[in-house]
Amino acid sequence: MRRLRSSTVVLGGMGVLAATITACGSEPDKRCVDRLTREQLPRYECESGSGNSSGTPRGTYYYGGSVSDRKVSGGSFDKTAVDSGGFGCSGTGGG
């Protein structure tokens, strides 16, 4: 029976870990945002029952992109329009 060197085991383990981290199906970043101003809001502002007197949430979720000076850009309000990334993934399906 052949024994593997410890460096081979470590490198193999690192490959498995990297594949797990970058796997398809990961969710894109999700932020609560004011749809008109694109200002980032606290998460509770996107939950039902918050916001105005009618119980309509003040914010809506914005997927992907980045935040600069509390304003979001480079993403979308449509979750399906955002590539969730991951090695070997396309934006249209899982892996």
Short mmCIF file of C-alpha atoms in Angstrom, two decimals:
data_model
loop_
_atom_site.label_atom_id
_atom_site.label_comp_id
_atom_site.label_asym_id
_atom_site.label_seq_id
_atom_site.Cartn_x
_atom_site.Cartn_y
_atom_site.Cartn_z
CA MET A 1 0.00 0.00 0.00
CA ARG A 2 1.38 3.37 -1.04
CA ARG A 3 1.48 6.25 1.45
CA LEU A 4 0.81 9.81 0.36
CA ARG A 5 3.18 12.54 1.40
CA SER A 6 1.78 15.14 3.76
CA SER A 7 2.29 17.90 1.18
CA THR A 8 0.13 15.98 -1.31
CA VAL A 9 -2.63 15.62 1.27
CA VAL A 10 -2.45 19.32 2.20
CA LEU A 11 -2.54 20.46 -1.44
CA GLY A 12 -5.44 18.14 -2.20
CA GLY A 13 -7.30 19.46 0.83
CA MET A 14 -6.70 23.05 -0.26
CA GLY A 15 -8.15 22.26 -3.69
CA VAL A 16 -11.29 20.80 -2.13
CA LEU A 17 -11.63 23.83 0.14
CA ALA A 18 -11.21 26.25 -2.79
CA ALA A 19 -13.80 24.38 -4.84
CA THR A 20 -16.23 24.48 -1.93
CA ILE A 21 -15.81 28.21 -1.40
CA THR A 22 -16.26 29.06 -5.08
CA ALA A 23 -18.99 26.52 -5.81
CA CYS A 24 -21.94 27.35 -8.03
CA GLY A 25 -25.19 28.25 -6.38
CA SER A 26 -23.79 30.76 -3.94
CA GLU A 27 -26.04 33.72 -3.35
CA PRO A 28 -25.06 37.19 -4.58
CA ASP A 29 -24.65 39.95 -1.99
CA LYS A 30 -28.03 41.26 -0.87
CA ARG A 31 -28.49 44.75 0.54
CA CYS A 32 -31.55 46.69 1.67
CA VAL A 33 -31.77 49.86 -0.45
CA ASP A 34 -34.09 52.81 -1.02
CA ARG A 35 -35.20 52.25 -4.63
CA LEU A 36 -35.28 55.97 -5.50
CA THR A 37 -32.08 57.23 -3.90
CA ARG A 38 -30.15 53.90 -3.98
CA GLU A 39 -29.05 54.62 -0.42
CA GLN A 40 -28.27 51.56 1.70
CA LEU A 41 -30.74 51.07 4.55
CA PRO A 42 -30.82 48.83 7.63
CA ARG A 43 -32.06 45.31 6.81
CA TYR A 44 -35.26 45.76 8.84
CA GLU A 45 -36.36 48.49 6.39
CA CYS A 46 -36.93 45.74 3.79
CA GLU A 47 -39.12 43.59 6.02
CA SER A 48 -42.90 43.77 5.85
CA GLY A 49 -44.44 45.81 8.62
CA SER A 50 -41.68 48.42 8.53
CA GLY A 51 -41.66 51.74 6.76
CA ASN A 52 -44.75 53.86 6.35
CA SER A 53 -48.14 53.61 8.09
CA SER A 54 -49.49 51.17 5.46
CA GLY A 55 -46.88 48.62 6.52
CA THR A 56 -45.16 48.70 3.14
CA PRO A 57 -41.40 48.32 3.49
CA ARG A 58 -39.40 51.46 2.78
CA GLY A 59 -36.60 49.56 1.08
CA THR A 60 -36.16 46.72 -1.35
CA TYR A 61 -33.33 44.25 -1.84
CA TYR A 62 -30.48 45.10 -4.22
CA TYR A 63 -28.25 42.26 -5.40
CA GLY A 64 -24.54 42.35 -6.18
CA GLY A 65 -22.66 45.54 -6.93
CA SER A 66 -20.81 47.61 -4.37
CA VAL A 67 -21.42 50.38 -1.84
CA SER A 68 -19.66 53.74 -1.81
CA ASP A 69 -20.72 56.57 0.51
CA ARG A 70 -23.83 54.52 1.43
CA LYS A 71 -24.95 54.40 -2.25
CA VAL A 72 -25.11 51.16 -4.22
CA SER A 73 -24.04 50.69 -7.83
CA GLY A 74 -23.14 47.96 -10.28
CA GLY A 75 -25.86 45.53 -9.22
CA SER A 76 -29.57 45.02 -9.82
CA PHE A 77 -32.91 44.91 -8.04
CA ASP A 78 -33.52 41.71 -10.03
CA LYS A 79 -31.75 38.79 -8.33
CA THR A 80 -31.73 36.69 -11.50
CA ALA A 81 -29.87 39.44 -13.40
CA VAL A 82 -26.85 39.17 -11.10
CA ASP A 83 -24.11 36.60 -11.62
CA SER A 84 -23.51 34.89 -8.30
CA GLY A 85 -19.98 34.00 -9.36
CA GLY A 86 -18.29 30.75 -8.58
CA PHE A 87 -15.79 28.75 -10.58
CA GLY A 88 -17.20 27.42 -13.85
CA CYS A 89 -20.62 28.96 -13.29
CA SER A 90 -22.70 30.88 -15.73
CA GLY A 91 -25.26 33.43 -14.67
CA THR A 92 -28.10 31.29 -15.94
CA GLY A 93 -27.87 28.10 -13.99
CA GLY A 94 -26.43 25.96 -11.26
CA GLY A 95 -23.65 23.56 -11.52
#
